[in-house]
Amino acid sequence: MVKNVRITYRRRHSYATKSNRIVPVKTPGGKLVAHYVKKHSHGPKCGDCKQALKGIKHLASKAYKNIAKSEKTVSRAYGGSRCAGCVRQRYDSIRFSSQVLDVSWGADHGCSIVRAFLIEEQKIVKKVLLEKLSKKKSEKTA
């Protein structure tokens, strides 16, 4: 707005540091006053591709403890941790190549999804077995 203007700081700290940035603002009375500018946050980033995560507010680290969980995550697998593209890429690499299963369970990106998939499969198998047992019991009693 206005360049090369001398303005007195409103607070006691008088050095032009990153945390003490001001913007000159002209008041309706014609005076120039200093408005202090807060630092902007870069927000959470994807753990794989390091791009900013969409749908999550960019706040200072301390501010995240005061907001609801729905504002910190996205309702998807790996919501507040990985972007949608990386999750899809991990899932596709598991679906289309059987070689991922041969890799040791460590730094490979797909391992956690394989583990989650296998756990879900186990739950389904358990459910089917329980249904079979309940059918057998109902046949015996009848």
PDB file of C-alpha atoms in Angstrom:
ATOM      1  CA  MET A   1       0.000   0.000   0.000  1.00  0.00           C
ATOM      2  CA  VAL A   2       2.406   2.693   1.189  1.00  0.00           C
ATOM      3  CA  LYS A   3       6.186   2.322   0.791  1.00  0.00           C
ATOM      4  CA  ASN A   4       9.129   4.020   2.541  1.00  0.00           C
ATOM      5  CA  VAL A   5       7.156   5.395   5.464  1.00  0.00           C
ATOM      6  CA  ARG A   6       8.445   5.778   9.007  1.00  0.00           C
ATOM      7  CA  ILE A   7       6.089   4.204  11.527  1.00  0.00           C
ATOM      8  CA  THR A   8       6.658   3.647  15.226  1.00  0.00           C
ATOM      9  CA  TYR A   9       6.055   0.142  16.514  1.00  0.00           C
ATOM     10  CA  ARG A  10       3.102  -0.176  18.894  1.00  0.00           C
ATOM     11  CA  ARG A  11       4.778  -2.841  21.036  1.00  0.00           C
ATOM     12  CA  ARG A  12       8.052  -2.785  22.966  1.00  0.00           C
ATOM     13  CA  HIS A  13      10.005  -4.970  20.512  1.00  0.00           C
ATOM     14  CA  SER A  14      11.499  -2.576  17.959  1.00  0.00           C
ATOM     15  CA  TYR A  15      13.423  -4.788  15.522  1.00  0.00           C
ATOM     16  CA  ALA A  16      12.184  -5.838  12.085  1.00  0.00           C
ATOM     17  CA  THR A  17      12.332  -9.590  12.624  1.00  0.00           C
ATOM     18  CA  LYS A  18      10.167 -12.350  11.135  1.00  0.00           C
ATOM     19  CA  SER A  19       7.997 -12.482  14.239  1.00  0.00           C
ATOM     20  CA  ASN A  20       7.602  -8.685  14.420  1.00  0.00           C
ATOM     21  CA  ARG A  21       6.352  -7.896  10.908  1.00  0.00           C
ATOM     22  CA  ILE A  22       4.109  -4.874  10.451  1.00  0.00           C
ATOM     23  CA  VAL A  23       2.022  -3.444   7.627  1.00  0.00           C
ATOM     24  CA  PRO A  24       1.405   0.297   7.405  1.00  0.00           C
ATOM     25  CA  VAL A  25      -2.326   1.056   7.370  1.00  0.00           C
ATOM     26  CA  LYS A  26      -3.864   4.457   6.797  1.00  0.00           C
ATOM     27  CA  THR A  27      -6.656   5.297   9.252  1.00  0.00           C
ATOM     28  CA  PRO A  28      -9.734   7.355   8.344  1.00  0.00           C
ATOM     29  CA  GLY A  29      -8.087  10.288  10.147  1.00  0.00           C
ATOM     30  CA  GLY A  30      -5.172  10.197   7.694  1.00  0.00           C
ATOM     31  CA  LYS A  31      -2.620   8.776  10.168  1.00  0.00           C
ATOM     32  CA  LEU A  32      -0.383   5.797   9.376  1.00  0.00           C
ATOM     33  CA  VAL A  33      -0.411   3.068  12.025  1.00  0.00           C
ATOM     34  CA  ALA A  34       1.332  -0.306  12.265  1.00  0.00           C
ATOM     35  CA  HIS A  35      -0.751  -3.476  11.985  1.00  0.00           C
ATOM     36  CA  TYR A  36       1.079  -6.582  13.158  1.00  0.00           C
ATOM     37  CA  VAL A  37       1.026  -9.548  10.757  1.00  0.00           C
ATOM     38  CA  LYS A  38       0.880 -13.107  12.072  1.00  0.00           C
ATOM     39  CA  LYS A  39       3.113 -15.772  10.559  1.00  0.00           C
ATOM     40  CA  HIS A  40       1.279 -18.004   8.106  1.00  0.00           C
ATOM     41  CA  SER A  41       1.453 -21.759   8.536  1.00  0.00           C
ATOM     42  CA  HIS A  42       2.343 -24.110   5.699  1.00  0.00           C
ATOM     43  CA  GLY A  43      -0.062 -26.768   6.967  1.00  0.00           C
ATOM     44  CA  PRO A  44       0.231 -30.561   7.005  1.00  0.00           C
ATOM     45  CA  LYS A  45       1.924 -32.311   4.093  1.00  0.00           C
ATOM     46  CA  CYS A  46       1.650 -35.793   2.581  1.00  0.00           C
ATOM     47  CA  GLY A  47       4.196 -38.198   4.038  1.00  0.00           C
ATOM     48  CA  ASP A  48       5.052 -39.636   0.616  1.00  0.00           C
ATOM     49  CA  CYS A  49       4.962 -36.819  -1.956  1.00  0.00           C
ATOM     50  CA  LYS A  50       5.368 -33.871   0.467  1.00  0.00           C
ATOM     51  CA  GLN A  51       2.468 -31.897  -1.079  1.00  0.00           C
ATOM     52  CA  ALA A  52       0.048 -29.939   1.117  1.00  0.00           C
ATOM     53  CA  LEU A  53      -2.971 -32.002   2.174  1.00  0.00           C
ATOM     54  CA  LYS A  54      -6.300 -30.732   0.890  1.00  0.00           C
ATOM     55  CA  GLY A  55      -9.240 -30.264   3.235  1.00  0.00           C
ATOM     56  CA  ILE A  56      -7.146 -29.606   6.339  1.00  0.00           C
ATOM     57  CA  LYS A  57      -6.740 -26.155   7.850  1.00  0.00           C
ATOM     58  CA  HIS A  58      -3.320 -24.514   7.879  1.00  0.00           C
ATOM     59  CA  LEU A  59      -2.853 -23.605  11.533  1.00  0.00           C
ATOM     60  CA  ALA A  60       0.015 -23.094  13.938  1.00  0.00           C
ATOM     61  CA  SER A  61       1.087 -26.345  15.589  1.00  0.00           C
ATOM     62  CA  LYS A  62      -0.389 -25.436  18.975  1.00  0.00           C
ATOM     63  CA  ALA A  63      -3.756 -24.511  17.463  1.00  0.00           C
ATOM     64  CA  TYR A  64      -4.443 -28.087  16.295  1.00  0.00           C
ATOM     65  CA  LYS A  65      -5.097 -29.237  19.873  1.00  0.00           C
ATOM     66  CA  ASN A  66      -8.086 -26.897  20.164  1.00  0.00           C
ATOM     67  CA  ILE A  67      -9.959 -27.915  17.004  1.00  0.00           C
ATOM     68  CA  ALA A  68     -12.218 -30.909  16.373  1.00  0.00           C
ATOM     69  CA  LYS A  69     -10.866 -34.130  14.880  1.00  0.00           C
ATOM     70  CA  SER A  70     -13.023 -33.656  11.779  1.00  0.00           C
ATOM     71  CA  GLU A  71     -11.058 -30.494  10.965  1.00  0.00           C
ATOM     72  CA  LYS A  72      -7.693 -32.245  11.365  1.00  0.00           C
ATOM     73  CA  THR A  73      -8.405 -35.226   9.103  1.00  0.00           C
ATOM     74  CA  VAL A  74     -10.217 -36.260   5.946  1.00  0.00           C
ATOM     75  CA  SER A  75     -12.701 -39.158   6.133  1.00  0.00           C
ATOM     76  CA  ARG A  76     -10.667 -41.638   4.127  1.00  0.00           C
ATOM     77  CA  ALA A  77      -8.006 -44.232   4.873  1.00  0.00           C
ATOM     78  CA  TYR A  78      -4.810 -42.362   5.840  1.00  0.00           C
ATOM     79  CA  GLY A  79      -6.910 -39.157   6.013  1.00  0.00           C
ATOM     80  CA  GLY A  80      -4.650 -36.639   7.737  1.00  0.00           C
ATOM     81  CA  SER A  81      -1.419 -38.388   6.809  1.00  0.00           C
ATOM     82  CA  ARG A  82      -1.364 -39.154   3.072  1.00  0.00           C
ATOM     83  CA  CYS A  83      -2.956 -37.507   0.026  1.00  0.00           C
ATOM     84  CA  ALA A  84      -5.573 -39.371  -2.034  1.00  0.00           C
ATOM     85  CA  GLY A  85      -3.214 -39.909  -4.968  1.00  0.00           C
ATOM     86  CA  CYS A  86      -0.550 -41.593  -2.852  1.00  0.00           C
ATOM     87  CA  VAL A  87      -3.089 -43.847  -1.107  1.00  0.00           C
ATOM     88  CA  ARG A  88      -4.491 -44.896  -4.478  1.00  0.00           C
ATOM     89  CA  GLN A  89      -0.969 -45.501  -5.804  1.00  0.00           C
ATOM     90  CA  ARG A  90      -0.114 -47.674  -2.793  1.00  0.00           C
ATOM     91  CA  TYR A  91      -3.321 -49.658  -3.139  1.00  0.00           C
ATOM     92  CA  ASP A  92      -2.847 -50.173  -6.898  1.00  0.00           C
ATOM     93  CA  SER A  93       0.753 -51.325  -6.440  1.00  0.00           C
ATOM     94  CA  ILE A  94      -0.538 -54.012  -4.068  1.00  0.00           C
ATOM     95  CA  ARG A  95      -3.451 -55.083  -6.240  1.00  0.00           C
ATOM     96  CA  PHE A  96      -1.524 -55.400  -9.489  1.00  0.00           C
ATOM     97  CA  SER A  97       1.791 -56.850  -8.370  1.00  0.00           C
ATOM     98  CA  SER A  98       2.224 -59.926  -6.254  1.00  0.00           C
ATOM     99  CA  GLN A  99       5.906 -59.060  -5.767  1.00  0.00           C
ATOM    100  CA  VAL A 100       5.055 -56.543  -3.035  1.00  0.00           C
ATOM    101  CA  LEU A 101       4.157 -59.430  -0.729  1.00  0.00           C
ATOM    102  CA  ASP A 102       7.691 -60.852  -1.111  1.00  0.00           C
ATOM    103  CA  VAL A 103       9.295 -57.611   0.135  1.00  0.00           C
ATOM    104  CA  SER A 104      10.302 -57.547   3.800  1.00  0.00           C
ATOM    105  CA  TRP A 105       7.827 -55.722   6.083  1.00  0.00           C
ATOM    106  CA  GLY A 106       9.712 -52.483   6.563  1.00  0.00           C
ATOM    107  CA  ALA A 107      10.147 -49.253   4.667  1.00  0.00           C
ATOM    108  CA  ASP A 108       8.019 -50.326   1.689  1.00  0.00           C
ATOM    109  CA  HIS A 109       5.075 -47.970   1.245  1.00  0.00           C
ATOM    110  CA  GLY A 110       2.528 -50.675   0.481  1.00  0.00           C
ATOM    111  CA  CYS A 111       3.153 -52.839   3.529  1.00  0.00           C
ATOM    112  CA  SER A 112       0.790 -51.004   5.849  1.00  0.00           C
ATOM    113  CA  ILE A 113      -2.011 -51.266   3.315  1.00  0.00           C
ATOM    114  CA  VAL A 114      -1.290 -54.973   2.773  1.00  0.00           C
ATOM    115  CA  ARG A 115      -1.428 -55.466   6.535  1.00  0.00           C
ATOM    116  CA  ALA A 116      -4.702 -53.542   6.796  1.00  0.00           C
ATOM    117  CA  PHE A 117      -6.154 -55.502   3.862  1.00  0.00           C
ATOM    118  CA  LEU A 118      -5.185 -58.843   5.420  1.00  0.00           C
ATOM    119  CA  ILE A 119      -6.696 -57.842   8.770  1.00  0.00           C
ATOM    120  CA  GLU A 120      -9.965 -56.911   7.043  1.00  0.00           C
ATOM    121  CA  GLU A 121      -9.944 -60.248   5.197  1.00  0.00           C
ATOM    122  CA  GLN A 122      -9.444 -62.066   8.508  1.00  0.00           C
ATOM    123  CA  LYS A 123     -12.434 -60.258   9.986  1.00  0.00           C
ATOM    124  CA  ILE A 124     -14.604 -61.287   7.025  1.00  0.00           C
ATOM    125  CA  VAL A 125     -13.491 -64.935   7.297  1.00  0.00           C
ATOM    126  CA  LYS A 126     -14.216 -64.912  11.034  1.00  0.00           C
ATOM    127  CA  LYS A 127     -17.678 -63.490  10.397  1.00  0.00           C
ATOM    128  CA  VAL A 128     -18.458 -66.166   7.777  1.00  0.00           C
ATOM    129  CA  LEU A 129     -17.298 -68.941  10.121  1.00  0.00           C
ATOM    130  CA  LEU A 130     -19.474 -67.587  12.935  1.00  0.00           C
ATOM    131  CA  GLU A 131     -22.478 -67.549  10.589  1.00  0.00           C
ATOM    132  CA  LYS A 132     -21.811 -71.178   9.614  1.00  0.00           C
ATOM    133  CA  LEU A 133     -21.540 -72.212  13.262  1.00  0.00           C
ATOM    134  CA  SER A 134     -24.765 -70.420  14.156  1.00  0.00           C
ATOM    135  CA  LYS A 135     -26.535 -72.166  11.239  1.00  0.00           C
ATOM    136  CA  LYS A 136     -25.270 -75.566  12.433  1.00  0.00           C
ATOM    137  CA  LYS A 137     -26.458 -74.864  15.984  1.00  0.00           C
ATOM    138  CA  SER A 138     -29.873 -73.765  14.758  1.00  0.00           C
ATOM    139  CA  GLU A 139     -30.161 -76.966  12.656  1.00  0.00           C
ATOM    140  CA  LYS A 140     -29.202 -79.134  15.661  1.00  0.00           C
ATOM    141  CA  THR A 141     -31.764 -77.506  17.942  1.00  0.00           C
ATOM    142  CA  ALA A 142     -34.513 -77.732  15.311  1.00  0.00           C
TER     143      ALA A 142
END
